[in-house]
Short mmCIF file of C-alpha atoms in Angstrom, two decimals:
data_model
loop_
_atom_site.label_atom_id
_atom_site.label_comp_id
_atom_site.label_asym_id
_atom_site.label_seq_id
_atom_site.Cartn_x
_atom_site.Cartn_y
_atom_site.Cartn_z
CA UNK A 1303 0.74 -5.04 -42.87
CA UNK A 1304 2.12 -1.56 -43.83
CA UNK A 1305 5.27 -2.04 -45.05
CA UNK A 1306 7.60 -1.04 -42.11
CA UNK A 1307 5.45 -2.80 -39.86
CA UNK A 1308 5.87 -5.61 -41.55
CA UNK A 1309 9.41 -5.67 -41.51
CA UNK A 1310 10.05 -4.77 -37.72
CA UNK A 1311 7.03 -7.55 -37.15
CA UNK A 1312 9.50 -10.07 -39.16
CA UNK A 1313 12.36 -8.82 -37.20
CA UNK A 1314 10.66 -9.57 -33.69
CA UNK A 1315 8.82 -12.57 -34.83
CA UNK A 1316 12.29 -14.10 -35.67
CA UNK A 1317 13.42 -12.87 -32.50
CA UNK A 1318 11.04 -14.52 -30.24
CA UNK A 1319 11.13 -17.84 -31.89
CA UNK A 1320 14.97 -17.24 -31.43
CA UNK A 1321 15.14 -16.90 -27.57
CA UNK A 1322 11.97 -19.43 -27.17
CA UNK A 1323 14.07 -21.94 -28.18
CA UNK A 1324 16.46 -21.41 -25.52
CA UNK A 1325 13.72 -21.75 -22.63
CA UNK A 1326 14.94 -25.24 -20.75
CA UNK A 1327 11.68 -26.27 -19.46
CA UNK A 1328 9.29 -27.88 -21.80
CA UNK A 1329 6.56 -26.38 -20.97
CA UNK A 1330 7.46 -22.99 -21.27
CA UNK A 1331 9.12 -23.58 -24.44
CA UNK A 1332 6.21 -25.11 -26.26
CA UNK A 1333 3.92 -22.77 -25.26
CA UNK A 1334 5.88 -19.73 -26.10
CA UNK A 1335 7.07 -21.21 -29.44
CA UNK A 1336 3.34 -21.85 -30.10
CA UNK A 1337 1.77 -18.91 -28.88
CA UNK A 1338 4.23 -16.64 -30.78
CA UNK A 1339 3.93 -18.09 -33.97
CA UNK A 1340 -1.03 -18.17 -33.69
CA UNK A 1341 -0.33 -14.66 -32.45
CA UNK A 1342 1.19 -13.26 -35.60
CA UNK A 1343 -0.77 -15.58 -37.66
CA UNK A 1344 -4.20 -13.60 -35.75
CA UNK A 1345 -2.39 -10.26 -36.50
CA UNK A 1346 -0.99 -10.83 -40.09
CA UNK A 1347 -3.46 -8.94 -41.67
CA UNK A 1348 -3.89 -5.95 -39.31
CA UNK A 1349 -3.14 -2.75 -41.27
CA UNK A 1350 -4.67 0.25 -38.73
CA UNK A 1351 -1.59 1.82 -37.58
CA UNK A 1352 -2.65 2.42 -33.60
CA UNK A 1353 -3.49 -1.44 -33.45
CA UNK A 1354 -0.18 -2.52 -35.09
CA UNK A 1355 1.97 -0.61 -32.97
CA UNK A 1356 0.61 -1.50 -29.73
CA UNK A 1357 0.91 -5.41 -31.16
CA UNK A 1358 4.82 -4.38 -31.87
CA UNK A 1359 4.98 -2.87 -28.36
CA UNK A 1360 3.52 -6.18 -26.62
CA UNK A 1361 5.90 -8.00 -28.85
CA UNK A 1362 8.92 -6.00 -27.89
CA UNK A 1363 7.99 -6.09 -24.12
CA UNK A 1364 7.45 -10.35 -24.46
CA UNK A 1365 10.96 -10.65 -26.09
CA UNK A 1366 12.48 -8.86 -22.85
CA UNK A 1367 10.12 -10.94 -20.70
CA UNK A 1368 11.30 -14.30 -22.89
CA UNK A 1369 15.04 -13.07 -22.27
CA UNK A 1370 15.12 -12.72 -18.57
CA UNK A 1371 13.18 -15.89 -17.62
CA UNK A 1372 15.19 -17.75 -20.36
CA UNK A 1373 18.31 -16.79 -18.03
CA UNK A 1374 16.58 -17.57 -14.91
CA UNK A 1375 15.87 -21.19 -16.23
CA UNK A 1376 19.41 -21.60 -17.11
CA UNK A 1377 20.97 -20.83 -13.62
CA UNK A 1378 18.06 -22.84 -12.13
CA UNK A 1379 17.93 -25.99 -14.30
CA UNK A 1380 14.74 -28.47 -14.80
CA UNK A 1381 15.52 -31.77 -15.55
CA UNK A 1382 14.31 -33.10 -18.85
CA UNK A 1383 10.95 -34.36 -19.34
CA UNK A 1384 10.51 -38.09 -19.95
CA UNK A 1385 8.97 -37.33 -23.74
CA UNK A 1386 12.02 -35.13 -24.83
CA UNK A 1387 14.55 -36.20 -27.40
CA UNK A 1388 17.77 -36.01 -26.16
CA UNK B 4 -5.06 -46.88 -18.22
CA UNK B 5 -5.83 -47.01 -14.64
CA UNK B 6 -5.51 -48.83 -11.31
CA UNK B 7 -5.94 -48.48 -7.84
CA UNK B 8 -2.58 -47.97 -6.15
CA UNK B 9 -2.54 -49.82 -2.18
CA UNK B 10 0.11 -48.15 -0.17
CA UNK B 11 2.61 -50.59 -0.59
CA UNK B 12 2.40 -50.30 -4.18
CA UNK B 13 2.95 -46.39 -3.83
CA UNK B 14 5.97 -46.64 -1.98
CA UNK B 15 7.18 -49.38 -4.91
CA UNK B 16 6.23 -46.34 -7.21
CA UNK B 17 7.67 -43.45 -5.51
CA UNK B 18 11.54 -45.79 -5.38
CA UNK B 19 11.37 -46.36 -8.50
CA UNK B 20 10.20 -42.75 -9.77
CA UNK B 21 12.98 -40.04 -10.94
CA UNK B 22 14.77 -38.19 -7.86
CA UNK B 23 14.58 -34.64 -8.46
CA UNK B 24 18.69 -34.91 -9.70
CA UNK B 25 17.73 -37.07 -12.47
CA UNK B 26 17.72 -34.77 -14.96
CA UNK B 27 16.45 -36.82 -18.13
CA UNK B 28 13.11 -38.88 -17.14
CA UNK B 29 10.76 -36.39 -15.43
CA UNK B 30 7.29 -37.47 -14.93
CA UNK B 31 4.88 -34.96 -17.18
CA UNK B 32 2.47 -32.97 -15.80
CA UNK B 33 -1.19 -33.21 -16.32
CA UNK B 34 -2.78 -32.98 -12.64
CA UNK B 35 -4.00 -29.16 -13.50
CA UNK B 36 -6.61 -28.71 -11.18
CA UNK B 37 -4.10 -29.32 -7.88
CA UNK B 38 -2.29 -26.55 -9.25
CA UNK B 39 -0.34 -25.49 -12.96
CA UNK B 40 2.97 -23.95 -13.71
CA UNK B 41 3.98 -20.59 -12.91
CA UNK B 42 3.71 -18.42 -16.08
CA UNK B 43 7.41 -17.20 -16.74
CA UNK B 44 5.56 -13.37 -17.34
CA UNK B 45 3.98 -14.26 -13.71
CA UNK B 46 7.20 -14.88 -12.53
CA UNK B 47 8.73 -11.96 -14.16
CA UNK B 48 6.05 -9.16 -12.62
CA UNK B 49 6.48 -10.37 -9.05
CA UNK B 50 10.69 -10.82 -9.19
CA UNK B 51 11.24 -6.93 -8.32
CA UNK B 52 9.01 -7.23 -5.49
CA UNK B 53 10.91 -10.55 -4.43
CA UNK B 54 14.52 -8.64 -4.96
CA UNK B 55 14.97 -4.81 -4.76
CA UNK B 56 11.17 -3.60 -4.18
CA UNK B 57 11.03 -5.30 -0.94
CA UNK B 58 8.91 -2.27 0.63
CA UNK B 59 5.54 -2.71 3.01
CA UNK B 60 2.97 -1.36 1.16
CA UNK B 61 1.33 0.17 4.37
CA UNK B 62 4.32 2.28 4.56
CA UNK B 63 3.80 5.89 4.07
CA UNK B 64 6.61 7.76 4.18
CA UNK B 65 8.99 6.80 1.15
CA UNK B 66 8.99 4.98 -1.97
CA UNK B 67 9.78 1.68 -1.12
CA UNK B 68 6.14 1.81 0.35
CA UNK B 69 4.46 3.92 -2.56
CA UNK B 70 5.94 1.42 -4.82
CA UNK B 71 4.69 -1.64 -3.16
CA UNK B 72 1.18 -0.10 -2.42
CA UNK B 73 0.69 0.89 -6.24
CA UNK B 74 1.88 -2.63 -7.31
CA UNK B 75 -0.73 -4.16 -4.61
CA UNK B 76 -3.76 -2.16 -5.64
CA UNK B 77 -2.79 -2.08 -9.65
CA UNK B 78 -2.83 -6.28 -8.70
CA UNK B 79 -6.16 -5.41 -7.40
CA UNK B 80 -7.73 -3.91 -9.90
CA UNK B 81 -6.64 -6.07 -12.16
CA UNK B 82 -8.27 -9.18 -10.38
CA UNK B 83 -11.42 -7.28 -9.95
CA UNK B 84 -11.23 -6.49 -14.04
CA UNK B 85 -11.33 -10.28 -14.39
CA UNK B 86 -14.32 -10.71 -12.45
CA UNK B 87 -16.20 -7.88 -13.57
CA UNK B 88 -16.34 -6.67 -9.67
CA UNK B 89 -15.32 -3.30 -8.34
CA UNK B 90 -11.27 -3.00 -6.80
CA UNK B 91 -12.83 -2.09 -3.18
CA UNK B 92 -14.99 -5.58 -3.36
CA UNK B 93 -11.38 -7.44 -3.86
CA UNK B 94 -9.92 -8.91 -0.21
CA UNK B 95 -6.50 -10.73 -0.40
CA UNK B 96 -6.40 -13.89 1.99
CA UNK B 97 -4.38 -16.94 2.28
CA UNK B 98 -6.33 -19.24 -0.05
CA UNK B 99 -9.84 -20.24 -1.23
CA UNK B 100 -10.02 -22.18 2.26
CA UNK B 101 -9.87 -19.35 3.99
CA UNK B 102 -11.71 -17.31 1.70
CA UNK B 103 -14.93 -19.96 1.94
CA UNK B 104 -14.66 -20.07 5.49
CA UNK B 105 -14.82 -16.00 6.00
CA UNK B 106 -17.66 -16.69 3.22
CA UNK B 107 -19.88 -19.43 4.75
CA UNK B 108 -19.55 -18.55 8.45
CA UNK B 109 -19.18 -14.68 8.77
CA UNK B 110 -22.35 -14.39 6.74
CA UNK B 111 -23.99 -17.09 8.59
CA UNK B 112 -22.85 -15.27 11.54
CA UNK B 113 -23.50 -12.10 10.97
CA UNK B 114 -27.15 -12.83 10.16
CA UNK B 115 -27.80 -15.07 12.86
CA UNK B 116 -30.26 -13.44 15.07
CA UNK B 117 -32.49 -13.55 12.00
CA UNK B 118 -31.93 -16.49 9.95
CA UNK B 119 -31.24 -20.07 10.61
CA UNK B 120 -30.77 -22.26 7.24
CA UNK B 121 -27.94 -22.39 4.87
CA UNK B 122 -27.95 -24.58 1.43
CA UNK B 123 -25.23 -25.99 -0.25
CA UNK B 124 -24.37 -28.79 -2.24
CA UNK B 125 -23.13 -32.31 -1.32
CA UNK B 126 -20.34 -31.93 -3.57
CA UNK B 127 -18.60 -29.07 -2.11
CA UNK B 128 -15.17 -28.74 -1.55
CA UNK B 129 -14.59 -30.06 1.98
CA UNK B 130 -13.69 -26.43 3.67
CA UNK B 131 -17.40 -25.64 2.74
CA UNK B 132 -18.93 -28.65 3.84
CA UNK B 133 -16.52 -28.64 7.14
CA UNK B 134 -17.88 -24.90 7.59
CA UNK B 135 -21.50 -25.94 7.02
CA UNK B 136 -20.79 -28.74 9.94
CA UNK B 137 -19.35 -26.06 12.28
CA UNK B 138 -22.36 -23.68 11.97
CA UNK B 139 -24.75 -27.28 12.54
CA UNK B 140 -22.78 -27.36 15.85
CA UNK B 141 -24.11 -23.69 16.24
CA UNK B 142 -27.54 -24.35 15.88
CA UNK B 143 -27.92 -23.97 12.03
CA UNK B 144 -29.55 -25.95 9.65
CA UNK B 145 -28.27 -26.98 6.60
CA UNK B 146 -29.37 -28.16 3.31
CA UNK B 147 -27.09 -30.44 1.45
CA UNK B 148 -28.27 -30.70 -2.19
CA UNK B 149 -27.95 -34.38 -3.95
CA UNK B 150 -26.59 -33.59 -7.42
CA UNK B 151 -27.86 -35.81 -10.68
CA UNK B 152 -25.66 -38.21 -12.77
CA UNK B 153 -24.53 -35.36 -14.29
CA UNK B 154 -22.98 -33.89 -11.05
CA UNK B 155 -25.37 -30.78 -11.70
CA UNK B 156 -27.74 -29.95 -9.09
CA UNK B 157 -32.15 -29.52 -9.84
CA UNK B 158 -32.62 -26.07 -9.53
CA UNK B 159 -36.44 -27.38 -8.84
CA UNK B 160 -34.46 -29.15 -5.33
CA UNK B 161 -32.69 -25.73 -4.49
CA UNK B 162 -36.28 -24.02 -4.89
CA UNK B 163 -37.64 -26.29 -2.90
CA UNK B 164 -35.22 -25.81 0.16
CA UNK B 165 -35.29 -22.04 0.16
CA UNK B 166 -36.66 -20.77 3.75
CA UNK B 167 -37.68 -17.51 5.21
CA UNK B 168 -34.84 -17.84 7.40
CA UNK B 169 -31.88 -19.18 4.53
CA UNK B 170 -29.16 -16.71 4.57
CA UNK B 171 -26.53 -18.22 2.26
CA UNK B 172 -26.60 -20.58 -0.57
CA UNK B 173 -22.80 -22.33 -1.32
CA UNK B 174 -22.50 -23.66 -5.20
CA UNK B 175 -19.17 -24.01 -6.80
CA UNK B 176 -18.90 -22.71 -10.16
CA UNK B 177 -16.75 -25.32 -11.99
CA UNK B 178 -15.89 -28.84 -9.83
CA UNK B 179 -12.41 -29.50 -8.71
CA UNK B 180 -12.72 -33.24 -9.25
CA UNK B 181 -15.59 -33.59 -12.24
CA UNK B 182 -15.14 -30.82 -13.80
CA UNK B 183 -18.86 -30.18 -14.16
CA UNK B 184 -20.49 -26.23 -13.90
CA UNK B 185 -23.55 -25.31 -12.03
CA UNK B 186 -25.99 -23.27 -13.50
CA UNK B 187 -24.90 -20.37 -11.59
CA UNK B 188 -26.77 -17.79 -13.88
CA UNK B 189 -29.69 -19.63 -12.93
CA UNK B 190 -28.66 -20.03 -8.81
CA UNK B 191 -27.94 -16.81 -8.82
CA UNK B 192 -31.19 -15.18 -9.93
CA UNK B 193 -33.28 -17.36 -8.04
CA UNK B 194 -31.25 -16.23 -4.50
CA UNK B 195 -31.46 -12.41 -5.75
CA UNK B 196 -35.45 -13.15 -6.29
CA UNK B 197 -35.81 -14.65 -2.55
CA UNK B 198 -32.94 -12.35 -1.43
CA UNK B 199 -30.62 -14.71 -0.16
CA UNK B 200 -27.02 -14.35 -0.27
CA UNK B 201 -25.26 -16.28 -3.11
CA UNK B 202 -21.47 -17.34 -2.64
CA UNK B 203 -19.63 -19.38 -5.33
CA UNK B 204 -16.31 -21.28 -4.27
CA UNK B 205 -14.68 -20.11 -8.28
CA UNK B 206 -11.12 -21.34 -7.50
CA UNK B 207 -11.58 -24.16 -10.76
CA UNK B 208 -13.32 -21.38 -12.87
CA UNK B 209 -11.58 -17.61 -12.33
CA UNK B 210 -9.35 -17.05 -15.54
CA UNK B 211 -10.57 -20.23 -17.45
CA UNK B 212 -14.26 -19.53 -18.53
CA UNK B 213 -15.91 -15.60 -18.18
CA UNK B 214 -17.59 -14.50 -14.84
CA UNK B 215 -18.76 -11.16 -14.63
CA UNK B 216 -20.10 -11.41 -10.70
CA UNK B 217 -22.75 -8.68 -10.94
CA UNK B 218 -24.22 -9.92 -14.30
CA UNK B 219 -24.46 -13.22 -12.50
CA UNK B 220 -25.61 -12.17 -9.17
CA UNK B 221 -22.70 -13.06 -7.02
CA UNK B 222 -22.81 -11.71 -3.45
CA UNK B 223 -19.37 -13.46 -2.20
CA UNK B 224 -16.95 -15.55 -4.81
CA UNK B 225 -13.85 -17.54 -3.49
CA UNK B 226 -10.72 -17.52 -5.92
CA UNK B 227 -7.36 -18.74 -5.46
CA UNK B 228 -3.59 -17.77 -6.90
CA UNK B 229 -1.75 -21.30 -6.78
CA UNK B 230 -2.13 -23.62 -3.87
CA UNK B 231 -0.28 -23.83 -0.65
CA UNK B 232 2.48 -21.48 -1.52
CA UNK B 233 5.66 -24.10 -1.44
CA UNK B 234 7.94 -21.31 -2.78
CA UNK B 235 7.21 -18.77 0.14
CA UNK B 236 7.16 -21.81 2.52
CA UNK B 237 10.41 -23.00 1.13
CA UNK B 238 11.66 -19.38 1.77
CA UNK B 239 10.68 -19.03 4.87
CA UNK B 240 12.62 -22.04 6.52
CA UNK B 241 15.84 -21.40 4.84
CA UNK B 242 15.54 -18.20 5.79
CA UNK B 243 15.18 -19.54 9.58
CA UNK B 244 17.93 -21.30 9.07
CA UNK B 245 19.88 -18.70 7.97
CA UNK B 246 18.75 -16.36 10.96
CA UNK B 247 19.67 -19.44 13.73
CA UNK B 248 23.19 -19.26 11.93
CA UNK B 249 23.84 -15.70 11.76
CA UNK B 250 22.22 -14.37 14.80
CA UNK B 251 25.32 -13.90 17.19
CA UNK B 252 27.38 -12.24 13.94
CA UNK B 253 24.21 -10.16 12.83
CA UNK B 254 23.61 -9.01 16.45
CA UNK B 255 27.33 -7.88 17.31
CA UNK B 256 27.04 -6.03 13.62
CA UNK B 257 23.65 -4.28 14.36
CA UNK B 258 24.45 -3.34 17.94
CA UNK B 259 27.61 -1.66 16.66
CA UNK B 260 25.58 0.44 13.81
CA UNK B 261 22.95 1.20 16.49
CA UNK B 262 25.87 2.54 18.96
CA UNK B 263 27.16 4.54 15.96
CA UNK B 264 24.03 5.92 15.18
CA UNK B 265 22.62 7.31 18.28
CA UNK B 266 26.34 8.21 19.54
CA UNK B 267 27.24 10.60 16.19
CA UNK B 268 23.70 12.11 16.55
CA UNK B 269 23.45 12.68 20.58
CA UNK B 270 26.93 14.20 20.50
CA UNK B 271 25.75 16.95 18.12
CA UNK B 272 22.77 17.82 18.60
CA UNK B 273 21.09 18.46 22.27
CA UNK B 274 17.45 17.45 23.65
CA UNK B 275 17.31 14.19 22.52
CA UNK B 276 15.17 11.44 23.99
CA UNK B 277 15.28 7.74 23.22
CA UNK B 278 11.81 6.40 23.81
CA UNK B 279 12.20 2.79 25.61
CA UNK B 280 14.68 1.54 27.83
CA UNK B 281 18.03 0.78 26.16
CA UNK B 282 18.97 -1.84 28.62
CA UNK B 283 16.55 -3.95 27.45
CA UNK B 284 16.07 -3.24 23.95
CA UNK B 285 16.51 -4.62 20.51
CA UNK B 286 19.41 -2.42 18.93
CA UNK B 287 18.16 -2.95 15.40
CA UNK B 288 15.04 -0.55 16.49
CA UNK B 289 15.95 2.79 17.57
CA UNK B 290 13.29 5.32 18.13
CA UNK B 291 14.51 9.07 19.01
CA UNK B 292 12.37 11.62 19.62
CA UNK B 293 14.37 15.70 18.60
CA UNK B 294 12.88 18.33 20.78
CA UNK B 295 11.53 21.75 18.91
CA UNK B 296 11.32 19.82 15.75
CA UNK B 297 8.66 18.44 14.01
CA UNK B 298 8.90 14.69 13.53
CA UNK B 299 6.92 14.96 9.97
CA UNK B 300 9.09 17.73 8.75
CA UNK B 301 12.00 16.03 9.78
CA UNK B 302 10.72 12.49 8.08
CA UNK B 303 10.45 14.25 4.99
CA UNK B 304 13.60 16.46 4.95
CA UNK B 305 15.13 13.13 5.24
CA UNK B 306 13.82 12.54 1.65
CA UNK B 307 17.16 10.38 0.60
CA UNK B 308 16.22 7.71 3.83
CA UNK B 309 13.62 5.52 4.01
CA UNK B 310 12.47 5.78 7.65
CA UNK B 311 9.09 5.94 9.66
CA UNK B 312 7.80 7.81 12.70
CA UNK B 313 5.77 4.99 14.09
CA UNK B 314 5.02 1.48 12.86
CA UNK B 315 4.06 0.86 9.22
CA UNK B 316 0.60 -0.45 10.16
CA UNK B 317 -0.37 3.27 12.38
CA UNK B 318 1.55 5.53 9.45
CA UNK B 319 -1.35 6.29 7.76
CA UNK B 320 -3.19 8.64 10.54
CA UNK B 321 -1.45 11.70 11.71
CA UNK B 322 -1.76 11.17 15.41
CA UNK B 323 0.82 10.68 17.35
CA UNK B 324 1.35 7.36 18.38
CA UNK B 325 -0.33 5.55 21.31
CA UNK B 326 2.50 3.41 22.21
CA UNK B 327 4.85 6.54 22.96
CA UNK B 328 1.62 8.35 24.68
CA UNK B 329 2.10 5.27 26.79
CA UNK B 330 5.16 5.09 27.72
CA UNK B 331 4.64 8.69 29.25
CA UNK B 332 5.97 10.65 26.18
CA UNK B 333 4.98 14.41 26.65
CA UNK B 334 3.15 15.69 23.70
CA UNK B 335 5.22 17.52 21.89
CA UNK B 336 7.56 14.89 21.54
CA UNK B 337 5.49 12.11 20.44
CA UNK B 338 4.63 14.00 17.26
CA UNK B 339 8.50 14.70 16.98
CA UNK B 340 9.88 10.89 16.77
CA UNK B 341 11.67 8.96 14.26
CA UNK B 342 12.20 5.24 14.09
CA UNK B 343 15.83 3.83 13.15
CA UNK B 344 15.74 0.38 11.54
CA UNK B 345 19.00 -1.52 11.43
CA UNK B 346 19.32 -4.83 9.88
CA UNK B 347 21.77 -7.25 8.59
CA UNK B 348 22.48 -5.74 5.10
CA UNK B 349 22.39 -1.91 6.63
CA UNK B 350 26.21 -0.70 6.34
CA UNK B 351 28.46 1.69 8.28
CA UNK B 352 28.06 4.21 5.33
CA UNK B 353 24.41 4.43 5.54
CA UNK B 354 24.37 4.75 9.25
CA UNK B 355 27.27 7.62 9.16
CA UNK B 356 25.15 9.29 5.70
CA UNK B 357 21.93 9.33 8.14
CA UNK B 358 23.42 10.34 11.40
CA UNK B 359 25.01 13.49 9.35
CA UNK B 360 22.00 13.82 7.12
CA UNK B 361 19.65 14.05 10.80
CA UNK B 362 22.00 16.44 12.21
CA UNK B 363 22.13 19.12 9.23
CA UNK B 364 18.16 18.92 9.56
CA UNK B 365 17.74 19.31 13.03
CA UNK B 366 20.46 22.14 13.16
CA UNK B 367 18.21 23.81 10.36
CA UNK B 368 14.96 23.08 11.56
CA UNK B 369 15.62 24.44 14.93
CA UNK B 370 17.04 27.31 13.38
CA UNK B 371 13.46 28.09 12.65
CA UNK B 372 11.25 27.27 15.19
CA UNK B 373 10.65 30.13 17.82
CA UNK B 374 10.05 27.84 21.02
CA UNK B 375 14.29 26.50 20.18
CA UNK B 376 15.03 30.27 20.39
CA UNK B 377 13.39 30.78 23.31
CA UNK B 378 15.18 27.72 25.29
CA UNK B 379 18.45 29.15 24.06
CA UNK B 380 17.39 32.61 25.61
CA UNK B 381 16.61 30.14 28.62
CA UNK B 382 13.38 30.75 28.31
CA UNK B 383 11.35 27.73 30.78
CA UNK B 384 8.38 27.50 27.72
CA UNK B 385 6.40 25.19 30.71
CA UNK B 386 6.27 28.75 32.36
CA UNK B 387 4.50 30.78 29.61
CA UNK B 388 0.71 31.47 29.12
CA UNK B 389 -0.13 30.96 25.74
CA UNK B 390 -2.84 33.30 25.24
CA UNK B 391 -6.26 32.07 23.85
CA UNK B 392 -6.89 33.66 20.46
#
């Protein structure tokens, strides 16, 4: 990835892992944590500027997305499911 | 590992099971096809349109309505994207149930001084085969279709039942219970080839394997959001309960706004008519009608207040509406009325802001209009002869 690309893409990557963890529900926190880390595996080697910075854009709009329902979850809590450590 | 549960043993289950305050055994979920978590960026879209975007998108008069109808028909086209289908093909309904029942009988019916036979399968959802047994009670026949051990139907058996007089064949795309997919491709070419119309119940397969409905001949497809809609059900009975609460406080609240409302406009402004009887009306709905002014002029002067000239569902047409043509309204002042909505959250400040707001435009509009000037002059307009031109 060019090289300022590559750093903001490190930036949000961290990011989104970051607040993922925080979802409360299972479900949603697997499948973000997941899903964030085989989508910038897919886009790693994407170099075409247009591409890349729509790909940042998405990211940047998820991480708002993965804030606000990450505060939701907290004020409405789900209980833990029976295969989670405590 | 599997067993058949009696209902004894189900109650034994269901005591023994979590309550929903146990917080650290939750049963997981894997019953996908009933329904499947809400997607948080699901969630996320719809919450403005659950909070402060609360407008009818068949209003047409301010942005509360322009919002919501942009968000409706952007949801539109992007369900008709999925699908491969134009946006105008799209109808929103309560559920696939619905959906296959408008599918199944209002073609059947609408083709039924010329055909007779319908075809489905015998493993159909049970709102298809219950609509296949209603239109047998009307005189139809139907064709149920065995399926193999592999839960696929013989597209040799289909050919084989297609009539002269077949208007519809019914084949789900992917099985609720099995799992299994019909060869729809093949179903529907062979119903475009005899031209019979081809509906597909799709509520298993929309969003989880690609359907492009024209490259697959689909006349009619049934799809689905969720399942019965337990957070909009849940909604609506607190909210009743909320309502049986708060009526007497709400009312007392609302009747004092309306008072305000029509008092601080009447008293300043003349030729004022309130269109139904205000003995026996509900105060949260006031509809005034302003002499000499015109009620779409005065709608959109009003640009900072959300209000209507008629109900949401009539706003699109320009006509003046029926019910005040009715009630005996003369002409002139049906096209010059504006409706008032006070509710529980409307405050004294908004009611004083529109009263004064209504007042400055009437005082300006009638400033303008020649037929005010000539009332002032005295002037009895029913008197003149407007001359043809």
């Amino acid at each position: 990835m060019a090289a300022g690309g590559g750093r903001q893409a490190l930036a949000l990557y961290k990011s989104l892992l970051r607040e993922s963890q925080k979802f409360l529900a299972y479900n949603y926190r697997e499948y973000a944590l997941r899903r964030i880390r085989d989508g910038f595996k897919a886009t790693r080697n994407v170099t075409e500027e247009a591409t890349l910075q729509r790909e940042l854009q998405h990211a940047r709009e998820s991480l708002e997305v993965i804030k606000r329902q990450v505060a939701l979850g907290q004020l409405y809590r789900p209980p833990n499911l029976i295969i989670e450590k405590k | 590992m599997s067993c058949i549960l009696g209902s004894s043993s189900v109650q034994h289950a269901a005591k023994s099971n979590p309550a929903s305050n146990d917080t650290d055994s939750w049963p997981l979920y894997l019953d996908a096809q009933s329904t499947t978590p809400l997607d948080p960026r699901v969630l996320d879209a719809m919450l403005p349109y659950f909070t402060h975007q609360y407008g009818n998108p068949h209003s047409r008069t301010h942005a509360y309505g322009w919002e919501s109808e942009k968000a409706m028909e952007k949801a539109r086209q992007q369900v008709a994207d999925l699908i491969g289908a134009d946006k105008k093909e799209i109808i929103f309904t309560s559920g696939a149930t619905e959906s296959n029942n408008i599918s199944v009988k209002g073609v059947a019916r609408f083709y039924k001084s010329k055909k007779r036979h319908v075809i489905t399968t015998q493993t159909e959802h049970k709102c298809v085969l219950d609509s296949c047994r209603a239109l047998e009670n009307e005189g139809w026949d139907v064709t149920y279709l065995p399926v193999q051990k592999s839960g696929i139907i013989k597209m040799a058996d289909l050919e084989a039942s297609l009539r002269p007089d077949t208007a519809l064949v019914s084949v789900m795309m992917v099985h609720n219970e099995i799992g299994v997919i019909q060869p729809i491709r093949e179903i529907g070419a062979m119903c475009r080839e005899h031209k019979v119309f081809f509906h597909t119940d799709a509520a298993q397969a929309v969003g989880k394997i690609p359907i492009n409905v024209h490259d697959l001949n689909i006349d009619l497809m049934s799809v689905r959001s969720g399942t019965v809609p337990t957070p909009l059900v849940v909604g609506f009975g607190v909210a009743c309960e909320i309502a049986k609460r708060e009526m007497t406080y709400d009312h007392a609240h609302i009747t004092k706004l309306s008072n305000k409302l029509i008092e601080s406009i009447t008293s300043r402004v003349s030729h004022i008519t309130r269109n139904g009887d205000p003995e026996h009306s509900y105060p949260g709905c006031v509809n005034l009608s302003f002499a000499f002014v015109e009620g779409e002029s005065l709608l959109m002067a009003l640009k900072d207040v959300a209000l209507s000239s008629g109900s949401a569902c009539t706003s699109a047409s320009l006509e003046p509406s029926y019910v005040l043509r009715a009630i005996g309204a003369e002409e002139d002042l049906a096209h010059s009325s504006i409706r008032f909505g006070i509710g529980r959250f409307t405050t004294e400040q908004e009611v004083e802001y529109t009263a004064n707001k209504c007042v400055d435009h009437i005082e300006r509009l009638r400033e303008m209009s020649p037929l005010w000037e000539m009332v002032q002059e005295g002037i009895d307009l029913k008197s003149i002869q407007w001359s043809q031109h």
